mmCIF file of C-alpha atoms and ligand atoms in Angstrom:
data_model
loop_
_atom_site.group_PDB
_atom_site.id
_atom_site.type_symbol
_atom_site.label_atom_id
_atom_site.label_comp_id
_atom_site.label_asym_id
_atom_site.label_seq_id
_atom_site.Cartn_x
_atom_site.Cartn_y
_atom_site.Cartn_z
ATOM 1 C CA MET A 1 -9.246 -21.614 1.315
ATOM 2 C CA GLY A 2 -8.499 -17.968 0.717
ATOM 3 C CA SER A 3 -5.613 -18.169 -1.489
ATOM 4 C CA VAL A 4 -5.830 -15.724 -4.765
ATOM 5 C CA ILE A 5 -4.443 -16.739 -7.923
ATOM 6 C CA ILE A 6 -4.026 -14.599 -10.963
ATOM 7 C CA GLU A 7 -2.705 -15.810 -14.548
ATOM 8 C CA LYS A 8 -2.214 -13.836 -17.610
ATOM 9 C CA MET A 9 -5.175 -11.336 -17.024
ATOM 10 C CA THR A 10 -5.539 -8.727 -19.386
ATOM 11 C CA LYS A 11 -8.474 -6.107 -19.371
ATOM 12 C CA GLN A 12 -9.369 -4.009 -22.230
ATOM 13 C CA PHE A 13 -11.812 -1.007 -22.111
ATOM 14 C CA GLY A 14 -12.649 -0.774 -25.947
ATOM 15 C CA GLU A 15 -9.190 0.167 -27.648
ATOM 16 C CA PHE A 16 -7.639 0.828 -24.346
ATOM 17 C CA THR A 17 -5.753 -1.891 -22.405
ATOM 18 C CA ALA A 18 -5.815 -1.175 -18.613
ATOM 19 C CA LEU A 19 -4.114 -4.467 -17.594
ATOM 20 C CA HIS A 20 -1.425 -6.233 -19.533
ATOM 21 C CA ASP A 21 -0.730 -10.112 -18.652
ATOM 22 C CA ILE A 22 -1.117 -9.589 -14.909
ATOM 23 C CA ASN A 23 0.251 -12.584 -12.774
ATOM 24 C CA LEU A 24 -0.167 -12.513 -8.896
ATOM 25 C CA GLU A 25 -0.147 -15.309 -6.217
ATOM 26 C CA ILE A 26 -1.404 -14.270 -2.971
ATOM 27 C CA GLN A 27 -1.142 -16.885 -0.132
ATOM 28 C CA GLU A 28 -3.746 -17.651 2.284
ATOM 29 C CA GLY A 29 -3.672 -15.196 5.254
ATOM 30 C CA GLU A 30 -1.476 -12.914 3.543
ATOM 31 C CA PHE A 31 -1.710 -9.124 3.695
ATOM 32 C CA PHE A 32 -0.894 -8.077 0.058
ATOM 33 C CA ALA A 33 -0.987 -4.410 -1.128
ATOM 34 C CA LEU A 34 -1.295 -3.002 -4.582
ATOM 35 C CA LEU A 35 0.787 -0.003 -4.978
ATOM 36 C CA GLY A 36 0.856 2.599 -8.000
ATOM 37 C CA PRO A 37 -0.009 5.836 -9.175
ATOM 38 C CA SER A 38 -3.130 7.117 -10.168
ATOM 39 C CA GLY A 39 -4.600 5.062 -13.214
ATOM 40 C CA CYS A 40 -2.223 2.211 -13.214
ATOM 41 C CA GLY A 41 -4.817 -0.443 -12.834
ATOM 42 C CA LYS A 42 -5.338 -1.288 -8.921
ATOM 43 C CA THR A 43 -8.984 -0.639 -8.787
ATOM 44 C CA THR A 44 -9.615 -2.592 -12.073
ATOM 45 C CA THR A 45 -7.454 -5.581 -10.807
ATOM 46 C CA MET A 46 -9.769 -5.512 -7.700
ATOM 47 C CA ARG A 47 -12.905 -5.194 -9.266
ATOM 48 C CA CYS A 48 -11.896 -8.181 -11.528
ATOM 49 C CA ILE A 49 -11.177 -10.293 -8.275
ATOM 50 C CA ALA A 50 -14.494 -9.340 -6.908
ATOM 51 C CA GLY A 51 -16.507 -9.974 -10.013
ATOM 52 C CA PHE A 52 -17.561 -6.588 -10.793
ATOM 53 C CA GLU A 53 -15.709 -6.555 -14.004
ATOM 54 C CA GLN A 54 -14.974 -9.397 -16.238
ATOM 55 C CA PRO A 55 -11.192 -10.053 -17.443
ATOM 56 C CA THR A 56 -10.770 -9.811 -21.394
ATOM 57 C CA SER A 57 -8.461 -12.692 -20.936
ATOM 58 C CA GLY A 58 -6.562 -14.929 -18.303
ATOM 59 C CA LYS A 59 -7.669 -16.841 -15.202
ATOM 60 C CA ILE A 60 -8.545 -15.985 -11.414
ATOM 61 C CA LYS A 61 -8.588 -18.426 -8.984
ATOM 62 C CA ILE A 62 -9.951 -17.955 -5.495
ATOM 63 C CA GLY A 63 -8.604 -20.797 -3.298
ATOM 64 C CA GLU A 64 -9.340 -24.013 -5.510
ATOM 65 C CA LYS A 65 -12.118 -22.473 -7.732
ATOM 66 C CA GLU A 66 -11.671 -20.742 -10.765
ATOM 67 C CA VAL A 67 -14.178 -17.914 -10.488
ATOM 68 C CA GLU A 68 -14.641 -16.544 -13.945
ATOM 69 C CA LYS A 69 -18.053 -17.745 -14.330
ATOM 70 C CA ILE A 70 -18.972 -17.095 -10.535
ATOM 71 C CA PRO A 71 -21.015 -13.961 -10.051
ATOM 72 C CA ALA A 72 -19.756 -11.360 -7.575
ATOM 73 C CA ASN A 73 -22.184 -12.238 -4.785
ATOM 74 C CA ARG A 74 -21.021 -15.797 -4.600
ATOM 75 C CA ARG A 75 -17.309 -15.278 -4.736
ATOM 76 C CA ASN A 76 -17.124 -14.861 -1.078
ATOM 77 C CA CYS A 77 -15.054 -11.527 -1.318
ATOM 78 C CA GLY A 78 -15.534 -8.988 1.220
ATOM 79 C CA MET A 79 -15.263 -5.526 -0.286
ATOM 80 C CA VAL A 80 -14.304 -2.206 1.571
ATOM 81 C CA PHE A 81 -14.557 1.243 -0.769
ATOM 82 C CA GLN A 82 -12.867 4.248 -0.301
ATOM 83 C CA SER A 83 -16.313 5.904 -0.224
ATOM 84 C CA TYR A 84 -17.505 3.090 2.442
ATOM 85 C CA ALA A 85 -20.869 3.155 0.455
ATOM 86 C CA LEU A 86 -22.861 2.899 3.795
ATOM 87 C CA PHE A 87 -26.545 3.370 4.007
ATOM 88 C CA PRO A 88 -26.953 6.724 5.572
ATOM 89 C CA HIS A 89 -30.653 6.178 6.851
ATOM 90 C CA MET A 90 -29.983 3.021 8.685
ATOM 91 C CA ASN A 91 -27.995 2.639 12.055
ATOM 92 C CA VAL A 92 -24.833 1.152 12.601
ATOM 93 C CA PHE A 93 -26.292 -2.191 13.508
ATOM 94 C CA ASP A 94 -28.351 -2.535 10.507
ATOM 95 C CA ASN A 95 -25.801 -1.559 7.911
ATOM 96 C CA VAL A 96 -23.606 -4.428 9.384
ATOM 97 C CA ALA A 97 -26.739 -6.797 9.560
ATOM 98 C CA TYR A 98 -28.100 -5.933 6.255
ATOM 99 C CA SER A 99 -25.923 -8.489 4.348
ATOM 100 C CA LEU A 100 -26.494 -11.108 6.643
ATOM 101 C CA ASN A 101 -30.259 -10.587 6.257
ATOM 102 C CA ILE A 102 -29.816 -10.773 2.412
ATOM 103 C CA LYS A 103 -27.924 -13.805 2.622
ATOM 104 C CA GLN A 104 -30.514 -15.221 4.663
ATOM 105 C CA LEU A 105 -33.372 -13.835 2.385
ATOM 106 C CA ASN A 106 -31.406 -15.870 -0.642
ATOM 107 C CA ALA A 107 -31.430 -19.103 1.276
ATOM 108 C CA SER A 108 -35.106 -19.072 2.771
ATOM 109 C CA ASN A 109 -38.510 -20.397 1.415
ATOM 110 C CA PRO A 110 -41.098 -17.890 0.351
ATOM 111 C CA VAL A 111 -42.710 -17.729 3.621
ATOM 112 C CA LYS A 112 -39.727 -16.915 5.482
ATOM 113 C CA GLN A 113 -38.620 -14.300 2.919
ATOM 114 C CA LEU A 114 -41.735 -12.384 3.605
ATOM 115 C CA GLY A 115 -40.802 -12.088 7.172
ATOM 116 C CA ILE A 116 -37.373 -10.907 6.361
ATOM 117 C CA TYR A 117 -38.606 -8.620 3.737
ATOM 118 C CA ALA A 118 -40.772 -7.169 6.540
ATOM 119 C CA ARG A 119 -37.751 -7.053 9.029
ATOM 120 C CA LEU A 120 -35.922 -4.831 6.334
ATOM 121 C CA LEU A 121 -38.663 -2.722 5.482
ATOM 122 C CA SER A 122 -39.469 -1.750 9.037
ATOM 123 C CA LYS A 123 -37.827 -2.676 12.092
ATOM 124 C CA ARG A 124 -41.157 -2.814 14.100
ATOM 125 C CA LEU A 125 -42.225 -5.590 12.308
ATOM 126 C CA GLY A 126 -40.239 -8.435 13.468
ATOM 127 C CA ARG A 127 -37.083 -8.552 15.274
ATOM 128 C CA THR A 128 -33.666 -9.574 14.200
ATOM 129 C CA PRO A 129 -32.924 -13.353 14.868
ATOM 130 C CA LYS A 130 -30.395 -14.026 17.746
ATOM 131 C CA ASP A 131 -27.905 -15.584 15.553
ATOM 132 C CA ILE A 132 -27.497 -12.301 13.332
ATOM 133 C CA GLN A 133 -27.770 -10.174 16.371
ATOM 134 C CA GLU A 134 -24.946 -12.354 18.024
ATOM 135 C CA LYS A 135 -22.527 -12.156 14.928
ATOM 136 C CA VAL A 136 -23.363 -8.396 14.484
ATOM 137 C CA MET A 137 -22.587 -7.423 17.945
ATOM 138 C CA LYS A 138 -19.818 -9.555 18.231
ATOM 139 C CA ILE A 139 -17.811 -7.888 15.261
ATOM 140 C CA LEU A 140 -19.038 -4.178 16.290
ATOM 141 C CA LYS A 141 -17.239 -4.848 19.492
ATOM 142 C CA TYR A 142 -14.109 -6.072 17.550
ATOM 143 C CA VAL A 143 -14.136 -2.614 15.705
ATOM 144 C CA GLU A 144 -14.975 -0.828 19.012
ATOM 145 C CA LEU A 145 -18.351 0.312 17.809
ATOM 146 C CA ASP A 146 -20.758 -1.831 20.132
ATOM 147 C CA GLN A 147 -21.631 1.321 22.177
ATOM 148 C CA HIS A 148 -22.735 3.104 18.833
ATOM 149 C CA ALA A 149 -24.886 0.271 17.653
ATOM 150 C CA ASP A 150 -27.858 2.569 17.256
ATOM 151 C CA ARG A 151 -26.628 5.414 15.706
ATOM 152 C CA LEU A 152 -27.062 6.612 12.515
ATOM 153 C CA THR A 153 -24.038 6.149 10.418
ATOM 154 C CA SER A 154 -24.520 9.704 9.037
ATOM 155 C CA GLU A 155 -23.914 10.961 12.529
ATOM 156 C CA LEU A 156 -20.471 9.184 12.841
ATOM 157 C CA SER A 157 -16.771 10.377 12.202
ATOM 158 C CA GLY A 158 -14.707 9.418 9.309
ATOM 159 C CA GLY A 159 -13.055 6.697 11.186
ATOM 160 C CA GLN A 160 -15.993 5.190 12.730
ATOM 161 C CA GLN A 161 -17.858 5.490 9.411
ATOM 162 C CA GLN A 162 -14.708 3.525 8.234
ATOM 163 C CA ARG A 163 -14.991 0.912 10.877
ATOM 164 C CA VAL A 164 -18.555 0.300 10.092
ATOM 165 C CA ALA A 165 -17.559 -0.445 6.615
ATOM 166 C CA LEU A 166 -14.862 -2.847 7.544
ATOM 167 C CA ALA A 167 -17.295 -4.663 10.118
ATOM 168 C CA ARG A 168 -20.020 -4.938 7.508
ATOM 169 C CA ALA A 169 -17.354 -6.782 5.134
ATOM 170 C CA LEU A 170 -15.925 -9.024 7.872
ATOM 171 C CA VAL A 171 -19.601 -10.143 9.299
ATOM 172 C CA MET A 172 -19.729 -12.071 6.210
ATOM 173 C CA GLU A 173 -16.690 -14.216 6.961
ATOM 174 C CA PRO A 174 -15.171 -13.743 3.599
ATOM 175 C CA ALA A 175 -12.436 -15.964 2.402
ATOM 176 C CA VAL A 176 -10.804 -12.605 0.981
ATOM 177 C CA LEU A 177 -11.263 -9.058 2.149
ATOM 178 C CA LEU A 178 -10.386 -6.447 -0.813
ATOM 179 C CA MET A 179 -9.989 -2.964 0.426
ATOM 180 C CA ASP A 180 -9.811 0.009 -2.468
ATOM 181 C CA GLU A 181 -7.873 3.038 -0.715
ATOM 182 C CA PRO A 182 -10.056 2.599 2.420
ATOM 183 C CA LEU A 183 -8.210 5.249 4.209
ATOM 184 C CA SER A 184 -7.763 8.010 1.790
ATOM 185 C CA ASN A 185 -10.644 10.021 3.474
ATOM 186 C CA LEU A 186 -9.193 9.992 6.548
ATOM 187 C CA ASP A 187 -6.968 12.704 8.382
ATOM 188 C CA GLN A 188 -3.249 11.856 8.787
ATOM 189 C CA LYS A 189 -3.625 10.999 12.362
ATOM 190 C CA LEU A 190 -6.541 8.832 11.917
ATOM 191 C CA ARG A 191 -5.028 7.073 8.983
ATOM 192 C CA HIS A 192 -2.179 5.990 11.266
ATOM 193 C CA SER A 193 -4.285 4.616 13.980
ATOM 194 C CA MET A 194 -6.484 3.088 11.392
ATOM 195 C CA ARG A 195 -3.439 1.220 9.976
ATOM 196 C CA ASN A 196 -2.857 -0.449 13.305
ATOM 197 C CA THR A 197 -6.629 -1.562 13.640
ATOM 198 C CA ILE A 198 -6.775 -3.154 10.166
ATOM 199 C CA ARG A 199 -3.521 -4.911 10.486
ATOM 200 C CA THR A 200 -4.231 -6.241 14.056
ATOM 201 C CA ILE A 201 -7.886 -7.448 12.992
ATOM 202 C CA GLN A 202 -6.411 -8.870 9.691
ATOM 203 C CA GLN A 203 -3.579 -10.872 11.614
ATOM 204 C CA ASP A 204 -6.176 -11.915 14.402
ATOM 205 C CA LEU A 205 -8.708 -13.234 11.869
ATOM 206 C CA GLY A 206 -5.988 -14.494 9.545
ATOM 207 C CA ILE A 207 -7.760 -13.349 6.406
ATOM 208 C CA THR A 208 -6.392 -13.144 3.351
ATOM 209 C CA THR A 209 -6.475 -9.297 2.352
ATOM 210 C CA ILE A 210 -5.700 -7.335 -0.701
ATOM 211 C CA PHE A 211 -5.259 -3.687 -0.017
ATOM 212 C CA VAL A 212 -5.015 -1.118 -2.721
ATOM 213 C CA THR A 213 -3.254 2.207 -1.850
ATOM 214 C CA HIS A 214 -1.133 5.065 -3.833
ATOM 215 C CA ASP A 215 0.512 5.693 -0.559
ATOM 216 C CA GLN A 216 3.836 3.947 -0.127
ATOM 217 C CA GLU A 217 4.152 4.425 3.606
ATOM 218 C CA GLU A 218 0.802 2.538 4.082
ATOM 219 C CA ALA A 219 1.398 -0.204 1.718
ATOM 220 C CA MET A 220 5.143 -0.669 3.338
ATOM 221 C CA SER A 221 3.832 -0.382 6.922
ATOM 222 C CA MET A 222 1.007 -2.785 6.381
ATOM 223 C CA ALA A 223 1.378 -5.492 4.025
ATOM 224 C CA ASP A 224 3.399 -8.726 3.993
ATOM 225 C CA ARG A 225 4.148 -8.175 0.438
ATOM 226 C CA VAL A 226 3.660 -5.401 -1.858
ATOM 227 C CA ALA A 227 3.073 -5.655 -5.783
ATOM 228 C CA VAL A 228 3.915 -2.275 -7.365
ATOM 229 C CA MET A 229 2.120 -1.562 -10.545
ATOM 230 C CA ASP A 230 2.836 1.069 -13.359
ATOM 231 C CA LYS A 231 0.537 1.579 -16.518
ATOM 232 C CA GLY A 232 -1.302 -1.674 -16.100
ATOM 233 C CA ASN A 233 1.767 -3.627 -15.541
ATOM 234 C CA ILE A 234 3.012 -5.206 -12.151
ATOM 235 C CA VAL A 235 6.682 -4.361 -12.404
ATOM 236 C CA GLN A 236 7.955 -5.604 -9.031
ATOM 237 C CA ILE A 237 6.307 -8.113 -6.221
ATOM 238 C CA GLY A 238 8.430 -8.249 -3.054
ATOM 239 C CA THR A 239 8.383 -7.870 0.700
ATOM 240 C CA PRO A 240 8.596 -3.971 1.651
ATOM 241 C CA THR A 241 12.280 -4.468 2.774
ATOM 242 C CA GLU A 242 13.079 -6.065 -0.600
ATOM 243 C CA LEU A 243 11.538 -3.379 -2.604
ATOM 244 C CA TYR A 244 13.155 -0.754 -0.670
ATOM 245 C CA SER A 245 16.618 -2.276 -0.905
ATOM 246 C CA ASN A 246 16.523 -3.837 -4.141
ATOM 247 C CA PRO A 247 14.204 -1.705 -6.506
ATOM 248 C CA LEU A 248 14.508 -3.121 -10.059
ATOM 249 C CA THR A 249 13.721 0.049 -11.892
ATOM 250 C CA PRO A 250 14.318 3.741 -11.131
ATOM 251 C CA PHE A 251 10.365 4.048 -11.405
ATOM 252 C CA ILE A 252 10.381 1.557 -8.119
ATOM 253 C CA ALA A 253 13.170 3.375 -6.517
ATOM 254 C CA ASP A 254 11.394 6.745 -6.572
ATOM 255 C CA PHE A 255 8.075 5.404 -5.783
ATOM 256 C CA VAL A 256 9.054 3.070 -2.920
ATOM 257 C CA GLY A 257 10.582 6.095 -0.523
ATOM 258 C CA THR A 258 12.755 8.857 -1.750
ATOM 259 C CA SER A 259 15.731 8.039 -3.690
ATOM 260 C CA ASN A 260 18.508 10.116 -5.130
ATOM 261 C CA ILE A 261 18.471 8.825 -8.696
ATOM 262 C CA ILE A 262 21.782 9.575 -10.596
ATOM 263 C CA ASP A 263 23.324 9.101 -14.211
ATOM 264 C CA VAL A 264 26.797 7.777 -14.070
ATOM 265 C CA GLU A 265 29.095 6.617 -16.369
ATOM 266 C CA ILE A 266 31.316 3.048 -15.495
ATOM 267 C CA VAL A 267 34.660 4.170 -15.825
ATOM 268 C CA GLU A 268 36.332 0.569 -14.716
ATOM 269 C CA GLN A 269 35.851 -2.370 -12.503
ATOM 270 C CA ILE A 270 38.697 -3.485 -10.190
ATOM 271 C CA ASN A 271 38.153 -6.396 -7.566
ATOM 272 C CA GLY A 272 34.466 -6.299 -7.266
ATOM 273 C CA THR A 273 34.328 -2.274 -7.057
ATOM 274 C CA ILE A 274 33.002 -0.220 -9.801
ATOM 275 C CA LYS A 275 34.457 3.419 -10.251
ATOM 276 C CA LEU A 276 31.597 5.548 -11.552
ATOM 277 C CA LYS A 277 31.738 9.088 -13.065
ATOM 278 C CA GLY A 278 28.554 11.640 -12.330
ATOM 279 C CA ASP A 279 28.168 15.305 -13.120
ATOM 280 C CA ASN A 280 31.668 16.609 -11.891
ATOM 281 C CA PHE A 281 32.073 14.067 -9.140
ATOM 282 C CA LEU A 282 33.415 10.538 -8.843
ATOM 283 C CA LEU A 283 31.825 7.625 -6.865
ATOM 284 C CA GLN A 284 32.471 3.921 -6.129
ATOM 285 C CA SER A 285 29.883 1.094 -5.828
ATOM 286 C CA THR A 286 30.546 -2.736 -4.831
ATOM 287 C CA ASN A 287 27.197 -3.546 -6.897
ATOM 288 C CA THR A 288 27.564 -5.306 -10.294
ATOM 289 C CA ILE A 289 26.322 -4.150 -13.314
ATOM 290 C CA GLU A 290 26.890 -5.002 -17.119
ATOM 291 C CA LYS A 291 26.121 -1.595 -18.648
ATOM 292 C CA LYS A 292 28.310 1.455 -19.719
ATOM 293 C CA GLN A 293 25.604 4.025 -18.648
ATOM 294 C CA ALA A 294 23.682 3.302 -15.583
ATOM 295 C CA LYS A 295 21.624 4.990 -12.712
ATOM 296 C CA ALA A 296 23.182 5.285 -9.315
ATOM 297 C CA ILE A 297 20.537 4.990 -6.399
ATOM 298 C CA ILE A 298 21.318 5.959 -3.055
ATOM 299 C CA ARG A 299 18.700 6.669 -0.300
ATOM 300 C CA PRO A 300 18.848 9.855 1.405
ATOM 301 C CA GLU A 301 19.371 8.288 4.803
ATOM 302 C CA HIS A 302 22.395 6.449 3.633
ATOM 303 C CA ILE A 303 24.652 9.649 3.453
ATOM 304 C CA GLN A 304 26.477 10.862 6.315
ATOM 305 C CA VAL A 305 27.114 14.770 6.459
ATOM 306 C CA LEU A 306 30.365 15.689 8.156
ATOM 307 C CA PRO A 307 32.142 18.700 8.894
ATOM 308 C CA TYR A 308 34.665 19.811 6.001
ATOM 309 C CA ASP A 309 37.654 19.425 8.000
ATOM 310 C CA THR A 310 36.771 15.667 9.004
ATOM 311 C CA ASP A 311 39.619 13.042 8.032
ATOM 312 C CA VAL A 312 37.832 10.452 5.958
ATOM 313 C CA ASN A 313 39.597 7.380 4.654
ATOM 314 C CA LYS A 314 38.776 7.614 0.915
ATOM 315 C CA GLU A 315 39.816 3.992 0.303
ATOM 316 C CA GLU A 316 36.915 2.661 2.394
ATOM 317 C CA VAL A 317 33.996 4.925 1.791
ATOM 318 C CA ASN A 318 33.062 7.298 -1.085
ATOM 319 C CA VAL A 319 33.918 10.990 0.115
ATOM 320 C CA LEU A 320 32.296 13.699 -1.668
ATOM 321 C CA GLU A 321 32.200 17.332 -1.307
ATOM 322 C CA GLY A 322 29.105 19.219 -1.073
ATOM 323 C CA ILE A 323 27.456 22.384 -0.329
ATOM 324 C CA VAL A 324 24.231 22.701 1.414
ATOM 325 C CA LEU A 325 21.763 24.461 -0.508
ATOM 326 C CA MET A 326 18.622 23.918 2.028
ATOM 327 C CA SER A 327 17.999 22.674 5.453
ATOM 328 C CA THR A 328 14.639 21.732 6.663
ATOM 329 C CA TYR A 329 14.110 20.606 10.161
ATOM 330 C CA LEU A 330 11.509 17.870 10.542
ATOM 331 C CA GLY A 331 11.603 17.050 14.022
ATOM 332 C CA PRO A 332 13.142 13.687 14.403
ATOM 333 C CA THR A 333 15.322 14.276 11.043
ATOM 334 C CA VAL A 334 17.002 16.821 9.236
ATOM 335 C CA ARG A 335 16.615 16.925 5.419
ATOM 336 C CA TYR A 336 19.208 18.705 3.478
ATOM 337 C CA ASP A 337 19.378 19.623 -0.081
ATOM 338 C CA MET A 338 23.101 19.354 -1.301
ATOM 339 C CA LYS A 339 24.836 20.267 -4.360
ATOM 340 C CA VAL A 340 27.806 17.667 -5.296
ATOM 341 C CA GLY A 341 29.174 18.557 -8.375
ATOM 342 C CA ASP A 342 26.550 19.614 -10.749
ATOM 343 C CA GLN A 343 23.991 16.841 -9.105
ATOM 344 C CA GLU A 344 21.635 17.814 -6.465
ATOM 345 C CA ILE A 345 21.284 15.461 -3.494
ATOM 346 C CA ILE A 346 18.810 14.890 -0.765
ATOM 347 C CA VAL A 347 20.173 13.887 2.449
ATOM 348 C CA ASP A 348 18.476 12.677 5.409
ATOM 349 C CA THR A 349 20.168 12.832 8.942
ATOM 350 C CA THR A 350 18.720 11.846 12.376
ATOM 351 C CA TYR A 351 18.304 14.916 14.653
ATOM 352 C CA SER A 352 19.096 14.815 18.412
ATOM 353 C CA SER A 353 19.232 18.104 20.341
ATOM 354 C CA GLY A 354 22.373 19.517 21.092
ATOM 355 C CA ILE A 355 23.796 18.777 17.377
ATOM 356 C CA SER A 356 23.915 21.826 15.214
ATOM 357 C CA ILE A 357 22.262 22.009 11.851
ATOM 358 C CA PHE A 358 24.596 22.917 9.040
ATOM 359 C CA GLU A 359 23.659 26.112 7.743
ATOM 360 C CA GLU A 360 23.086 26.993 4.207
ATOM 361 C CA GLY A 361 25.985 27.771 2.122
ATOM 362 C CA ARG A 362 28.079 25.626 4.099
ATOM 363 C CA LYS A 363 30.545 23.225 2.686
ATOM 364 C CA VAL A 364 30.722 19.859 3.846
ATOM 365 C CA LYS A 365 31.843 16.256 3.442
ATOM 366 C CA LEU A 366 29.365 13.397 2.429
ATOM 367 C CA SER A 367 30.509 9.873 3.227
ATOM 368 C CA ILE A 368 28.558 7.022 1.570
ATOM 369 C CA ASP A 369 29.388 3.140 1.829
ATOM 370 C CA HIS A 370 30.267 1.719 -1.330
ATOM 371 C CA GLY A 371 27.483 -1.001 -0.991
ATOM 372 C CA ARG A 372 25.069 1.625 -0.706
ATOM 373 C CA VAL A 373 25.468 2.918 -4.117
ATOM 374 C CA LEU A 374 22.897 0.736 -6.005
ATOM 375 C CA LEU A 375 23.285 0.292 -9.687
ATOM 376 C CA ILE A 376 20.299 -0.330 -12.212
HETATM 377 N N1 ATP B 401 -15.035 1.471 -17.296
HETATM 378 C C1 ATP B 401 -14.071 2.015 -17.693
HETATM 379 N N2 ATP B 401 -14.130 2.353 -19.047
HETATM 380 C C2 ATP B 401 -12.794 2.746 -19.609
HETATM 381 N N3 ATP B 401 -11.739 2.982 -18.974
HETATM 382 C C3 ATP B 401 -11.761 2.712 -17.855
HETATM 383 C C4 ATP B 401 -12.740 2.003 -17.156
HETATM 384 N N4 ATP B 401 -12.205 1.852 -15.812
HETATM 385 C C5 ATP B 401 -11.055 2.254 -15.731
HETATM 386 N N5 ATP B 401 -10.528 2.847 -16.732
HETATM 387 C C6 ATP B 401 -9.201 3.124 -17.015
HETATM 388 O O1 ATP B 401 -8.197 2.348 -16.815
HETATM 389 C C7 ATP B 401 -7.144 2.860 -16.101
HETATM 390 C C8 ATP B 401 -7.021 2.166 -14.505
HETATM 391 O O2 ATP B 401 -8.050 2.654 -14.044
HETATM 392 P P1 ATP B 401 -8.084 2.292 -12.434
HETATM 393 O O3 ATP B 401 -9.500 2.755 -11.921
HETATM 394 O O4 ATP B 401 -7.822 0.617 -12.306
HETATM 395 O O5 ATP B 401 -6.888 3.077 -11.983
HETATM 396 P P2 ATP B 401 -6.534 2.935 -10.353
HETATM 397 O O6 ATP B 401 -4.756 2.517 -10.301
HETATM 398 O O7 ATP B 401 -7.252 2.447 -9.626
HETATM 399 O O8 ATP B 401 -6.208 4.593 -9.960
HETATM 400 P P3 ATP B 401 -6.666 5.718 -8.787
HETATM 401 O O9 ATP B 401 -5.202 5.520 -7.880
HETATM 402 O O10 ATP B 401 -6.801 6.970 -9.549
HETATM 403 O O11 ATP B 401 -7.846 4.884 -8.265
HETATM 404 C C9 ATP B 401 -7.409 4.004 -16.160
HETATM 405 O O12 ATP B 401 -6.692 4.789 -17.305
HETATM 406 C C10 ATP B 401 -8.946 4.361 -16.337
HETATM 407 O O13 ATP B 401 -9.121 5.564 -16.935
HETATM 408 MG MG1 MG B 402 -8.486 3.274 -7.932
#
């Protein structure tokens, strides 16, 4: 059983509280991401689960077992670090086989242990048993490194080293795979392809995976569910679409994708529509809110840019007047910085050839569905 349950976990380092009352329930087979800015407590949470750090209070359960008193090497967690932590003097095969050898060493009688020590010290004194050889080669094939089994890890590319680290964790058949920023040393293109590799392997094996990142795109594209952390607290847990469409706070709206976060005053509420006043412009929203002052969250891609002379029915959608401050061509999209009243707003539009880009200084109309103006 590879579920992970954390109840009321707190971690203090002296006077400093790194984790405040964390609660998490991660299902067996789930790909779960911890997302948050630097220093919010992601690694500390992982280290507590793996057993490298002892929580100050609270409970951790892996499967049916409470693990507080179980040492790290018996928690059945595989860990992949940002730095990979490979042995540079060993080849790919030996890096992956190493933990299996150690496991066998711990379980063997003294005579057998001598043989294993000899094997670990020098490959010439004794051969790797068949069962270990088969396991290692199977997993190396899986991460497409079977052709490089004899290469020293110091001779591999970043992506290949990353896959050795993954293979080394997976070969132990852990109940839970913990990955702490495993892709942050890779270049953009390799990150994308490794995301797919990791996700595919995780799905194939059905292994419970906790993935730490401060890259929202990485978390959103890979995980079944994401917990957003801020200053040692978990501030929201949800599927990527839930977090994107219903962020609970401006911090989450800003962290999970790009958002326009606009201070508004509630003017009146009629028939399920709220009239709002921004900085020299008016808006309407079909969301509900009980406050007088609120933040309106509008995603850049939910705003349509139209030529100024377009006739739009103001009853059905928000129609705002805007001036283009800057346009940035990004290939499939064009990003506009707009001035609306005294507010600056970001707008993303899809670009297709033949469509002209609104130039800087141009007056335009912006249309936004009432339902796309989220109030927090
Ligand atoms: N051993 C320690 N002693 C004292 N403070 C620590 C220790 N380990 C972590 N901290 C503090 O706890 C907080 C959380 O650290 P943690 O490493 O969990 O952050 P993180 O979310 O993983 O950040 P990053 O994205 O930069 O890796 C930080 O303020 C950090 O300085
Ligand atoms: Mg960290």
